[in-house]
CSV table of C-alpha atoms in Angstrom, one decimal:
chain,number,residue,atom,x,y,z
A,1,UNK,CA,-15.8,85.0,-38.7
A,2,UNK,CA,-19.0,85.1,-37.1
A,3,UNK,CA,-19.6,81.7,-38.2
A,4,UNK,CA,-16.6,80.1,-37.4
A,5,UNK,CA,-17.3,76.8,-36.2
A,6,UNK,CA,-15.2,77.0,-33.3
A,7,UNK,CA,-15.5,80.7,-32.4
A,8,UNK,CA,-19.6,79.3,-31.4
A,9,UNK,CA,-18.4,75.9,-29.4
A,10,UNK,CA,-16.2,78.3,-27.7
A,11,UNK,CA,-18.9,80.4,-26.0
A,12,UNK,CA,-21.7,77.6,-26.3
A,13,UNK,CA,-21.1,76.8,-22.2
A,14,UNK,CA,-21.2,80.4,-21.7
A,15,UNK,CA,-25.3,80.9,-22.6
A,16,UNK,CA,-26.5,83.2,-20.6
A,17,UNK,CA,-30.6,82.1,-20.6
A,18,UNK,CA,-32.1,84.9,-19.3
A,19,UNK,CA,-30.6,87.3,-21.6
A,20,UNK,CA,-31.4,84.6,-24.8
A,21,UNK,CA,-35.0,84.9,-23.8
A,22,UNK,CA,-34.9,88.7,-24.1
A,23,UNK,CA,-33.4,88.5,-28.0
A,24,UNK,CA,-36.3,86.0,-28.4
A,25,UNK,CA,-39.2,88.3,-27.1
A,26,UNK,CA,-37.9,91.2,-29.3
A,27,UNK,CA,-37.4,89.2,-32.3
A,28,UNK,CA,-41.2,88.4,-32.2
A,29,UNK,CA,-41.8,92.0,-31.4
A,30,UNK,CA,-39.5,93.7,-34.3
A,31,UNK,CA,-42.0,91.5,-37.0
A,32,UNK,CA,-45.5,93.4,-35.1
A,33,UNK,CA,-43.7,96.3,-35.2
A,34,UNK,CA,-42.5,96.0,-38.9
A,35,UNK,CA,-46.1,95.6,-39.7
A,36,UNK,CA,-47.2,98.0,-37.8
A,37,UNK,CA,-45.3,100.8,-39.6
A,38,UNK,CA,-46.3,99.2,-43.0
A,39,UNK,CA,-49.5,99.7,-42.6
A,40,UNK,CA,-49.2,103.1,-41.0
A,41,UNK,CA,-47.7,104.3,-44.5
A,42,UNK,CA,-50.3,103.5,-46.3
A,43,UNK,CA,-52.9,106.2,-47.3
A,44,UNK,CA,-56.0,104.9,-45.3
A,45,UNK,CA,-53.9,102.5,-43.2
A,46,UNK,CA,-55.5,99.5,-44.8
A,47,UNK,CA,-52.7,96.9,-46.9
A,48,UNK,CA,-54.4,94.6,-49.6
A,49,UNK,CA,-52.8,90.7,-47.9
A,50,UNK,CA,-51.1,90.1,-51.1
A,51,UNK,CA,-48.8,93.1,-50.8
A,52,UNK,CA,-47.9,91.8,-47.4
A,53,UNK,CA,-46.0,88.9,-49.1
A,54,UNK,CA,-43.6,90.9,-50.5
A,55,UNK,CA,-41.9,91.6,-46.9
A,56,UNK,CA,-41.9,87.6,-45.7
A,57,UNK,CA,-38.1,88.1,-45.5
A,58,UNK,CA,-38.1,91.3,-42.9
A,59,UNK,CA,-40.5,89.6,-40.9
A,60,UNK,CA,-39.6,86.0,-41.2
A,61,UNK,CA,-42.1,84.3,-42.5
A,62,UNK,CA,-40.9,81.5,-45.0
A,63,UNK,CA,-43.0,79.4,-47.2
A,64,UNK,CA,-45.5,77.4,-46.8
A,65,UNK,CA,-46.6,80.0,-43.4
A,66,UNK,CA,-48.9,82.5,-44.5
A,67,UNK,CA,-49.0,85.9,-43.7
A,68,UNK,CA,-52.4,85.7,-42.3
A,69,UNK,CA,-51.8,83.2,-39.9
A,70,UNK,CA,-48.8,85.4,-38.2
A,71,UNK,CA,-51.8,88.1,-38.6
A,72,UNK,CA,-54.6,86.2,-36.8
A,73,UNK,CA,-52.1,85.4,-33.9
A,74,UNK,CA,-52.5,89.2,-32.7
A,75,UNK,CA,-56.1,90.1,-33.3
A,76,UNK,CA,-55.7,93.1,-30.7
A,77,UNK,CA,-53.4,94.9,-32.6
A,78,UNK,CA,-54.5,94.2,-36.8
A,79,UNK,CA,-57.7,93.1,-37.7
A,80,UNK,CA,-58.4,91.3,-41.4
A,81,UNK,CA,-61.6,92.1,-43.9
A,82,UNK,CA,-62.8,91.5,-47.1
A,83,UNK,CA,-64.3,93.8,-50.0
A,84,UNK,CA,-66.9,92.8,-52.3
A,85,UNK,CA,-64.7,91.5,-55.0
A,86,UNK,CA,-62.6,89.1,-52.3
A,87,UNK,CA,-59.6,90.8,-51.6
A,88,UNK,CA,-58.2,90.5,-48.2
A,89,UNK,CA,-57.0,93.8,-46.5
A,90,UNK,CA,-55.3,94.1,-43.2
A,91,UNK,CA,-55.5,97.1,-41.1
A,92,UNK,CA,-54.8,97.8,-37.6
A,93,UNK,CA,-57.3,97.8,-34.4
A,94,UNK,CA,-57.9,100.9,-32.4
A,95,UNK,CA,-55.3,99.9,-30.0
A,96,UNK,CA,-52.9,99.5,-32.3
A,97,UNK,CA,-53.6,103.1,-33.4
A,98,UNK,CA,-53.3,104.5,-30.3
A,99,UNK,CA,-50.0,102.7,-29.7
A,100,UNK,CA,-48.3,104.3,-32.4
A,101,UNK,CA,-49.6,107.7,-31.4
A,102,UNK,CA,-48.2,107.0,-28.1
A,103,UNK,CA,-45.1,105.5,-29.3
A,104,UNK,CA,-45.0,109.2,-31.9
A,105,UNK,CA,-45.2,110.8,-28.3
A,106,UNK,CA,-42.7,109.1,-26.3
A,107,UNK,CA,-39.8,109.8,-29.2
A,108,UNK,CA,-40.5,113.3,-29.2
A,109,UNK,CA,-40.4,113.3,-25.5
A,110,UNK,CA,-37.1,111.5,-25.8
A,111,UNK,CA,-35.8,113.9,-28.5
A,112,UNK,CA,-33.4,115.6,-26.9
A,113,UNK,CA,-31.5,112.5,-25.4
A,114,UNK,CA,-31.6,111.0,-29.4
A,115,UNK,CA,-29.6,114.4,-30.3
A,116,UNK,CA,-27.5,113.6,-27.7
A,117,UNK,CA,-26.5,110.5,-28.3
A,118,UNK,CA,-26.1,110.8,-32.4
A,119,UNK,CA,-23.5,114.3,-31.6
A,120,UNK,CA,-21.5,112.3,-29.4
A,121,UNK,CA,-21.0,109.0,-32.2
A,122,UNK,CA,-20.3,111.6,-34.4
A,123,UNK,CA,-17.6,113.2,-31.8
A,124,UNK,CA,-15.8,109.7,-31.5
A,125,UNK,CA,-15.7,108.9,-35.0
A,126,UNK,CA,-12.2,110.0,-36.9
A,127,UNK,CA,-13.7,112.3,-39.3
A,128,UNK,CA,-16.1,113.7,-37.0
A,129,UNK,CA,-18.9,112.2,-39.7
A,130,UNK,CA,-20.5,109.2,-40.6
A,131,UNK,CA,-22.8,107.8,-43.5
A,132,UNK,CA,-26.0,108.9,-42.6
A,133,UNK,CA,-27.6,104.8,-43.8
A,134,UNK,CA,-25.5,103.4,-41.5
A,135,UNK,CA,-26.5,106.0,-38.5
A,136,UNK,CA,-30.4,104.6,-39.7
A,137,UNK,CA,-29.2,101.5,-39.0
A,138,UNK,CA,-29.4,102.4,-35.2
A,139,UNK,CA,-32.8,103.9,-35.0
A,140,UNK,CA,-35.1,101.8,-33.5
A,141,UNK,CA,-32.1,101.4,-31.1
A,142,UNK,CA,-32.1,105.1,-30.3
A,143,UNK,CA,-35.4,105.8,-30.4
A,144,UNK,CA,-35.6,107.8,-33.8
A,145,UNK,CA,-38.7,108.5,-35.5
A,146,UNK,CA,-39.1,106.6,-39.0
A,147,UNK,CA,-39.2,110.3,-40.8
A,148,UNK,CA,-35.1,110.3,-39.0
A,149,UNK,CA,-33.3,111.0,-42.9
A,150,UNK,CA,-36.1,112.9,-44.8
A,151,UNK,CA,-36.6,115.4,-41.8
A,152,UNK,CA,-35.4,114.7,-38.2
A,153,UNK,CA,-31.4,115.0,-38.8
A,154,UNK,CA,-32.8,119.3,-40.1
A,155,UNK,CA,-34.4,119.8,-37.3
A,156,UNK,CA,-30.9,120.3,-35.2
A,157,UNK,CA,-28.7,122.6,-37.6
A,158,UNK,CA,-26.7,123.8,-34.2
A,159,UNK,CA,-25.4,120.3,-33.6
A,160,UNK,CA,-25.4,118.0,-36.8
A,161,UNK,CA,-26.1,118.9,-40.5
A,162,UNK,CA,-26.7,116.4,-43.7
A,163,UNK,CA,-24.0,117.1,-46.4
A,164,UNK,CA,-22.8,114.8,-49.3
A,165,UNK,CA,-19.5,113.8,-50.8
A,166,UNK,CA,-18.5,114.0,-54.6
A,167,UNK,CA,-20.0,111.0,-55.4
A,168,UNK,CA,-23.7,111.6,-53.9
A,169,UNK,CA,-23.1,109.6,-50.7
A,170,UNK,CA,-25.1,111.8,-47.7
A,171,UNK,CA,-23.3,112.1,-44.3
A,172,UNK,CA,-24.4,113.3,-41.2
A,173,UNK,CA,-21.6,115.6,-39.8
A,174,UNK,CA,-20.8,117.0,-36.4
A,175,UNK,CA,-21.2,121.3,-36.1
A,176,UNK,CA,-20.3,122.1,-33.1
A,177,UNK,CA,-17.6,119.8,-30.3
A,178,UNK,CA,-19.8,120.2,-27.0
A,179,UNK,CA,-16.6,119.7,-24.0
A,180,UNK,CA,-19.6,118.9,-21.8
A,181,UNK,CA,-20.8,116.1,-24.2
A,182,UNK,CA,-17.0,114.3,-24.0
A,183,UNK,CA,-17.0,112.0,-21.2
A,184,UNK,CA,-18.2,108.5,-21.1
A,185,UNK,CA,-21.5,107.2,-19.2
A,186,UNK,CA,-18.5,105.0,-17.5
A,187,UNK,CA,-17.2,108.2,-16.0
A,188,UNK,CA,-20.2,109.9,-15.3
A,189,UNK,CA,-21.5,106.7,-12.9
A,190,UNK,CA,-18.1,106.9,-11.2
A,191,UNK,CA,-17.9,110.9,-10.6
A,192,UNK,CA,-22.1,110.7,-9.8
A,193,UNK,CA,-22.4,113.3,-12.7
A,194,UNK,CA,-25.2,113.7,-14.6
A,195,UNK,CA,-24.2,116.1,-17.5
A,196,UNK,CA,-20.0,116.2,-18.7
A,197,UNK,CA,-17.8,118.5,-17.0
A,198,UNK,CA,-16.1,119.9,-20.2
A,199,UNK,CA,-12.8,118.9,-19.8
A,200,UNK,CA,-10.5,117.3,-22.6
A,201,UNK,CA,-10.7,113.8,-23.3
A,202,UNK,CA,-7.5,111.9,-22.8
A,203,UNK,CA,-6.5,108.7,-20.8
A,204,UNK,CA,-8.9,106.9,-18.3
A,205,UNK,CA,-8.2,104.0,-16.1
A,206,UNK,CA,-11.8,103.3,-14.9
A,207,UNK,CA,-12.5,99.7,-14.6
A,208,UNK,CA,-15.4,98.2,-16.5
A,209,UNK,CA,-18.0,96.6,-14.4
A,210,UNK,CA,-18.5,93.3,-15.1
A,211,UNK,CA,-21.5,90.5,-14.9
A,212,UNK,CA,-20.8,86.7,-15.0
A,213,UNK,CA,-23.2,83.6,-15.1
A,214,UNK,CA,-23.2,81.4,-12.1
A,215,UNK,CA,-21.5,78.4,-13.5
A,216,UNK,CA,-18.6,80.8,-15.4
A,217,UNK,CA,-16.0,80.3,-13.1
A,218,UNK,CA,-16.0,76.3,-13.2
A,219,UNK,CA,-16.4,76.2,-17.0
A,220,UNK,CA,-13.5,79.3,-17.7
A,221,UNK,CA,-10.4,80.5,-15.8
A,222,UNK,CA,-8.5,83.0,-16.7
A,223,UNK,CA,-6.4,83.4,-13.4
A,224,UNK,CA,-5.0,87.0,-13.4
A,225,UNK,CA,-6.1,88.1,-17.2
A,226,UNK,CA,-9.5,90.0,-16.1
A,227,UNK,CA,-8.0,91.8,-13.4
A,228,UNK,CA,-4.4,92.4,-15.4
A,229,UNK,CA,-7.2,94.3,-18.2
A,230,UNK,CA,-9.3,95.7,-15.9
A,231,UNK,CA,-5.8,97.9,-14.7
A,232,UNK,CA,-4.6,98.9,-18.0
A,233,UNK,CA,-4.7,102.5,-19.1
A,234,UNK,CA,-7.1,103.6,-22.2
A,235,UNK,CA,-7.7,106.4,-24.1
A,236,UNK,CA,-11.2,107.9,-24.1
A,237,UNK,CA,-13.1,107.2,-26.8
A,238,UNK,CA,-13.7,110.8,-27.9
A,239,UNK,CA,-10.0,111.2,-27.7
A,240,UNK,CA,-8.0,111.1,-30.7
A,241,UNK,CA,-7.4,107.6,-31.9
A,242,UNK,CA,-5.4,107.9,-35.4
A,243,UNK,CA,-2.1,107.3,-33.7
A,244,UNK,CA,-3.1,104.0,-32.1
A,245,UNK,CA,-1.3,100.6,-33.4
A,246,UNK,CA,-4.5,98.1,-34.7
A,247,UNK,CA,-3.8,95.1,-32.5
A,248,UNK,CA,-2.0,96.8,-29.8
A,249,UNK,CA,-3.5,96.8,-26.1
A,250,UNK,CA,-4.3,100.3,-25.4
A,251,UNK,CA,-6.0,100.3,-29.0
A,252,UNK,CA,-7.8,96.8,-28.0
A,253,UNK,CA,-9.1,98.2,-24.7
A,254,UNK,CA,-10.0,101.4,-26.5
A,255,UNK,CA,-12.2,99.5,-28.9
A,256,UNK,CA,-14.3,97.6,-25.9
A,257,UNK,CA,-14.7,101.3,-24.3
A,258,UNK,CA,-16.4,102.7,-27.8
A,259,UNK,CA,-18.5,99.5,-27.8
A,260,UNK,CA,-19.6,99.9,-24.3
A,261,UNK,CA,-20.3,103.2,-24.9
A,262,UNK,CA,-22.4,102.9,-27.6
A,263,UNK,CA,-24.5,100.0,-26.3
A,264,UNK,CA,-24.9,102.2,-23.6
A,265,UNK,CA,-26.5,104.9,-25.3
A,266,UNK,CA,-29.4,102.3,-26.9
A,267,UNK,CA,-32.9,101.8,-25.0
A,268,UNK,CA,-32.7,98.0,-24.6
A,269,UNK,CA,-28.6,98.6,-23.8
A,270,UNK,CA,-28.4,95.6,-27.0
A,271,UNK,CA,-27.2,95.7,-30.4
A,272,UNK,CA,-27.3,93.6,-33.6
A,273,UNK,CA,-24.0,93.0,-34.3
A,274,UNK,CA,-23.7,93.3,-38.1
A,275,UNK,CA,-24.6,97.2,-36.8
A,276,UNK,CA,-21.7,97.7,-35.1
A,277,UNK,CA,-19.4,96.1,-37.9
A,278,UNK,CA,-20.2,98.9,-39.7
A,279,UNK,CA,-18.9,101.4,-37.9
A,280,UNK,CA,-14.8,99.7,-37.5
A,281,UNK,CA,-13.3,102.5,-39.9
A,282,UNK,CA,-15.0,105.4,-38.2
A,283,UNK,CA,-14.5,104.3,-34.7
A,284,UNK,CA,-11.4,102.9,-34.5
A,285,UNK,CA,-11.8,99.6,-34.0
A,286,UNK,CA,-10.8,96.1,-34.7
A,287,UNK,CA,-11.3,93.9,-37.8
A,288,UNK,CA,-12.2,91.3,-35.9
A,289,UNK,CA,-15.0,92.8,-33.6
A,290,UNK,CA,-16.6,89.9,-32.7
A,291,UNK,CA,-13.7,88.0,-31.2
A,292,UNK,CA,-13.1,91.0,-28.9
A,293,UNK,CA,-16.8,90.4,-27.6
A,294,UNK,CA,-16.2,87.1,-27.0
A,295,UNK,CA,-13.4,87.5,-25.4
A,296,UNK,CA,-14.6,90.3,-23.0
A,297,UNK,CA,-17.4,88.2,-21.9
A,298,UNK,CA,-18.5,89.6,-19.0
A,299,UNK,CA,-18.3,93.4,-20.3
A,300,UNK,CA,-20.2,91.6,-23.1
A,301,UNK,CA,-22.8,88.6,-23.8
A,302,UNK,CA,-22.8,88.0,-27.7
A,303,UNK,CA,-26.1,86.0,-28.2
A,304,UNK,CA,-25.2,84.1,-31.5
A,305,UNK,CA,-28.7,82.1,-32.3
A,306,UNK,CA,-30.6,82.8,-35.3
A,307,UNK,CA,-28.4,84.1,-38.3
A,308,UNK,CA,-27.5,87.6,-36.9
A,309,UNK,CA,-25.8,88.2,-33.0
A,310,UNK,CA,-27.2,90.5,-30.9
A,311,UNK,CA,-24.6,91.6,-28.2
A,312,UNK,CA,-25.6,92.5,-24.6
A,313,UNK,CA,-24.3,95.3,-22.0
A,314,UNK,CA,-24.5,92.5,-19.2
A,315,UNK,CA,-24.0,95.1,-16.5
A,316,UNK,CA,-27.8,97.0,-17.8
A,317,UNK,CA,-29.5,93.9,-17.3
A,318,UNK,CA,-30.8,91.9,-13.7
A,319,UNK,CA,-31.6,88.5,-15.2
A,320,UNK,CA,-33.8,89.2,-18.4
A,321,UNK,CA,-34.9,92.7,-17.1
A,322,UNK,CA,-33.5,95.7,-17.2
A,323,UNK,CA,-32.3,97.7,-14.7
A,324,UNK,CA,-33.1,101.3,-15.7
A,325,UNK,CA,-36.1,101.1,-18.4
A,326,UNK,CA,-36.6,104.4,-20.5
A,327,UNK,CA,-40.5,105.0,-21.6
A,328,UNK,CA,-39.7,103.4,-24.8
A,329,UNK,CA,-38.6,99.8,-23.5
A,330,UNK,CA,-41.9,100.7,-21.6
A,331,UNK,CA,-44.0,101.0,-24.2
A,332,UNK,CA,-42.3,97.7,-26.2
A,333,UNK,CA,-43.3,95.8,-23.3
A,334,UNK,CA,-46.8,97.1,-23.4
A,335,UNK,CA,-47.2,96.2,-27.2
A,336,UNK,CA,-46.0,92.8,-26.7
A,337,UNK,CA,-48.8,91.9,-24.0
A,338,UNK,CA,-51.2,92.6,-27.1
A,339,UNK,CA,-49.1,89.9,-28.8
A,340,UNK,CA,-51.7,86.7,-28.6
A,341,UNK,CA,-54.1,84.4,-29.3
A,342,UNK,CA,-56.3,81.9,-27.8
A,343,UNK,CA,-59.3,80.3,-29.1
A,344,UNK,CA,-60.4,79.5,-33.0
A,345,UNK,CA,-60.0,81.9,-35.8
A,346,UNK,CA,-62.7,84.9,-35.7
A,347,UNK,CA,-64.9,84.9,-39.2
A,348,UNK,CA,-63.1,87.6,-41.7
A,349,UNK,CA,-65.7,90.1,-42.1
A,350,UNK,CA,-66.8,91.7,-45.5
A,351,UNK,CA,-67.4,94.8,-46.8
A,352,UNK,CA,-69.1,96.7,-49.4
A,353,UNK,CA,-66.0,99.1,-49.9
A,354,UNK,CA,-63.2,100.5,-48.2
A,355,UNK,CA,-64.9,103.2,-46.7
A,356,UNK,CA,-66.9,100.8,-44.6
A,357,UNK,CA,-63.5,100.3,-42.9
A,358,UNK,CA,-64.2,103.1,-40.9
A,359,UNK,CA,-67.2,101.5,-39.3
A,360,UNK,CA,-65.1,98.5,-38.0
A,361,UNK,CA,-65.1,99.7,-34.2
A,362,UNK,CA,-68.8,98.3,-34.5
A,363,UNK,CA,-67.4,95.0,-34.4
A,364,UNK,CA,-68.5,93.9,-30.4
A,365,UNK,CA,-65.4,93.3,-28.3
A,366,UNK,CA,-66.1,89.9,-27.4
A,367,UNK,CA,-64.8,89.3,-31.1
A,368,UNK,CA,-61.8,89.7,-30.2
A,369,UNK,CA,-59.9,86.9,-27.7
A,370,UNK,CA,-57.8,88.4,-24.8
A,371,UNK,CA,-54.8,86.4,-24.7
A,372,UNK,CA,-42.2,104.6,-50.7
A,373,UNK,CA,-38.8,105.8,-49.4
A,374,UNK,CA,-40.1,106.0,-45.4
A,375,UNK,CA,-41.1,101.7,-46.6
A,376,UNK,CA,-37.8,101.1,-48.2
A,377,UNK,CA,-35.7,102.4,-44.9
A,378,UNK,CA,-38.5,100.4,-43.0
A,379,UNK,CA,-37.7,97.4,-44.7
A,380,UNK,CA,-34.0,97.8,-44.2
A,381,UNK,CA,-33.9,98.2,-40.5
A,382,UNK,CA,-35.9,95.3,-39.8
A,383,UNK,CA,-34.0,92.2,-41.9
A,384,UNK,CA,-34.2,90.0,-38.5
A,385,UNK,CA,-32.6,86.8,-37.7
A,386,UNK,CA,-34.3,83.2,-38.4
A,387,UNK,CA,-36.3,81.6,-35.6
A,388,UNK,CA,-34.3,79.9,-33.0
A,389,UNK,CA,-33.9,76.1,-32.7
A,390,UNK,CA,-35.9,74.6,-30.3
A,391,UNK,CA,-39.0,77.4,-30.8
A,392,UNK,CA,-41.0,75.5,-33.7
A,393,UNK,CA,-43.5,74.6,-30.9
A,394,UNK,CA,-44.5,78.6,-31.4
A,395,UNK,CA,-46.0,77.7,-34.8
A,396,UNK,CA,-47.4,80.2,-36.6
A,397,UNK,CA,-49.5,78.3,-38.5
A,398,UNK,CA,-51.6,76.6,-35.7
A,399,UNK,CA,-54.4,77.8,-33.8
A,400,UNK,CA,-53.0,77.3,-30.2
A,401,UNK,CA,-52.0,80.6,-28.7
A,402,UNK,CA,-49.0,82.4,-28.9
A,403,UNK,CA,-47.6,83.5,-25.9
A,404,UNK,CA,-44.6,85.1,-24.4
A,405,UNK,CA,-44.9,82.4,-22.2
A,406,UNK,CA,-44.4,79.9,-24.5
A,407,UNK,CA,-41.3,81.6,-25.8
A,408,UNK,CA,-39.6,81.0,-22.3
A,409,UNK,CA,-40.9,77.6,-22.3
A,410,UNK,CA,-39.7,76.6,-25.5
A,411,UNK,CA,-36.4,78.3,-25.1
A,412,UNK,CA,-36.2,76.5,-21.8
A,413,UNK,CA,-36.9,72.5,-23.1
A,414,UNK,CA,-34.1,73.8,-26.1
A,415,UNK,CA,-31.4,74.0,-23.5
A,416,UNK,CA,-32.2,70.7,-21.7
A,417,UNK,CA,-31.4,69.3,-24.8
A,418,UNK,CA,-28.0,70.5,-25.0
């Protein structure tokens, strides 16, 4: 449904720019990023090129680009050499090194709010678990460390524990119902709480708030509809749900409160869509998600360029910045003002063996222009979307610079075209 021809000319005059520009500056970031962990996993952080290739479709990077020229447009954070026989190897600069320490940091800092937030999905879903792959799915979004399935999800016995069904399927399932832990971050901003009060979850009537573009009432009008939902009773999403009719109101209104709740709990307050999809049965919610957060736009902003939708909490957002920016979102930011290059390619130096790779912080700084398993779950989490019409100017195969700038820009001429 998500390509349905005229489910995307129903929202095309509904763009929200700002908010497209965002998805574009993370989709450049998730490919550094990919890298970045790559390479971490190797045993002396150093990647012959050639085994790069392998992972052109997480990063995308299709044929004829080559790996080294997405490499060479962010010479702050990887840096390329070659060993006596030829072979290219890509490792990372010291700043990239001491980005990931600090990102290794910030998630343990952030810990507690990542138990958090996993205990209380697993408190709305039915069965009060949920398959631990599709939890991984989420953990960039929640800021979970890469290590989450091998070791993080043991570390918190007295809230979650791993377990696995008849047929060698692992779940993650809930331990222990915290009262304090039921109540929505809807109902904590309107009661000015900052932990739950432990009561029982049942029926709410809090209205969602809601953010519209400038030009949305000339272009859409729905007369009494917004305000007729907004008024309608719902049940809490860490109520019970079983007994709810699919398609019904209550269980329709229901649905757009677990959505909002969950894109509430991630960093960036955004979500690939395909994510969410995967969590219908154990949430409660309709088969046909993504017309719900279409039609809740407002609630809602469903990007749908490139080949996978990323949905927006429009309230979390003023323009393309976020309102309330946790360390993480912080320290994205701060990795993607390393993202650049200006100037001509830098000569590829050589060395007599690996070791020598250790001798690299030699290399003057005027070189560089300002401007297993763990792989495998790696790999999955980062399948992003294709590169948006209207951004070829951002080629990675030339020697301009790349530039968040240019992102805007390019995103900007796109929409005069339309």
């Amino acid at each position: 449904m998500t390509s349905s021809r005229r489910v995307q000319d129903r929202s095309k005059n509904k763009r929200i720019h700002h908010l497209e520009i965002v998805k574009e500056k993370w989709k450049i970031l998730s490919k550094v990023l990919f890298l970045m962990e790559v390479i971490k996993e190797e045993t002396e952080m150093v990647i012959p090129v050639r085994s790069l290739y392998q992972y052109r479709k997480q990063i995308n990077l299709p044929k004829p680009h080559k790996i080294t020229d997405f490499i060479e447009k962010c010479p702050k954070l990887f840096e390329l050499y070659k060993d006596q026989r030829g072979t290219l190897w890509c490792g990372m600069t010291k700043e990239a090194e001491d980005l990931l320490e600090e990102e290794e940091r910030l998630i343990e800092e952030q810990s507690i709010k990542a138990v958090e937030y996993v205990t209380r999905i697993l408190m709305m879903s039915v069965d009060k678990r949920i398959q631990l792959d599709k939890i991984a799915h989420f953990r960039r979004d929640f800021g979970l460390p890469v290590e989450f399935r091998n070791k993080w999800v043991n570390q918190y016995p007295q809230h979650f524990r791993v377990v696995k069904s008849k047929d060698g399927v692992e779940f993650l399932e809930l331990v222990n119902w915290n009262p304090a832990w039921a109540i929505t971050e809807l109902e904590k901003k309107a009661l000015g709480l900052n932990d739950g009060i432990g009561r029982e979850p049942g029926v709410l009537s809090l209205p969602f708030p809601l953010k519209f573009p400038p030009n949305y009432k000339k272009v859409y009008r729905h007369g009494g509809k917004i305000e007729h939902f907004q008024k309608r009773s719902y049940l809490s999403p860490y109520a019970d749900a079983r007994e709810l009719k699919a398609g019904s109101l209550e269980f329709d209104k229901r649905a757009v409160a677990v959505m909002h709740e969950l894109l509430s709990f991630t960093i960036e307050k955004r979500l690939v869509t395909d994510h969410l999809t995967h969590f219908r049965r154990e949430l409660v919610m309709p088969q046909k998600l993504m017309r719900l957060l279409l039609k809740h736009f407002g609630i809602f902003y469903v990007s749908e360029r490139g080949k996978r939708f990323s949905v927006f909490l429009t309230e979390a957002y003023d323009g393309s910045e976020l309102i309330e920016k946790c360390p993480l979102v912080s320290w994205k930011e701060k990795v993607l003002s390393f993202v650049g290059y200006r100037g001509k390619k830098k000569k590829i130096p050589t060395f007599s063996d690996l070791s020598d790779m250790e001798e690299r912080d030699i290399i003057e700084e005027k070189d560089i222009v300002d401007g297993d398993t763990e792989i495998e779950n790696i790999c999955a989490e980062f399948e992003e979307e294709a590169v948006m019409d209207g951004l070829e100017t951002v080629s990675l195969i030339n020697d301009d610079e790349l530039e968040i700038s240019h992102v805007s820009n390019a995103y900007k001429a796109s929409n005069n075209k339309i």
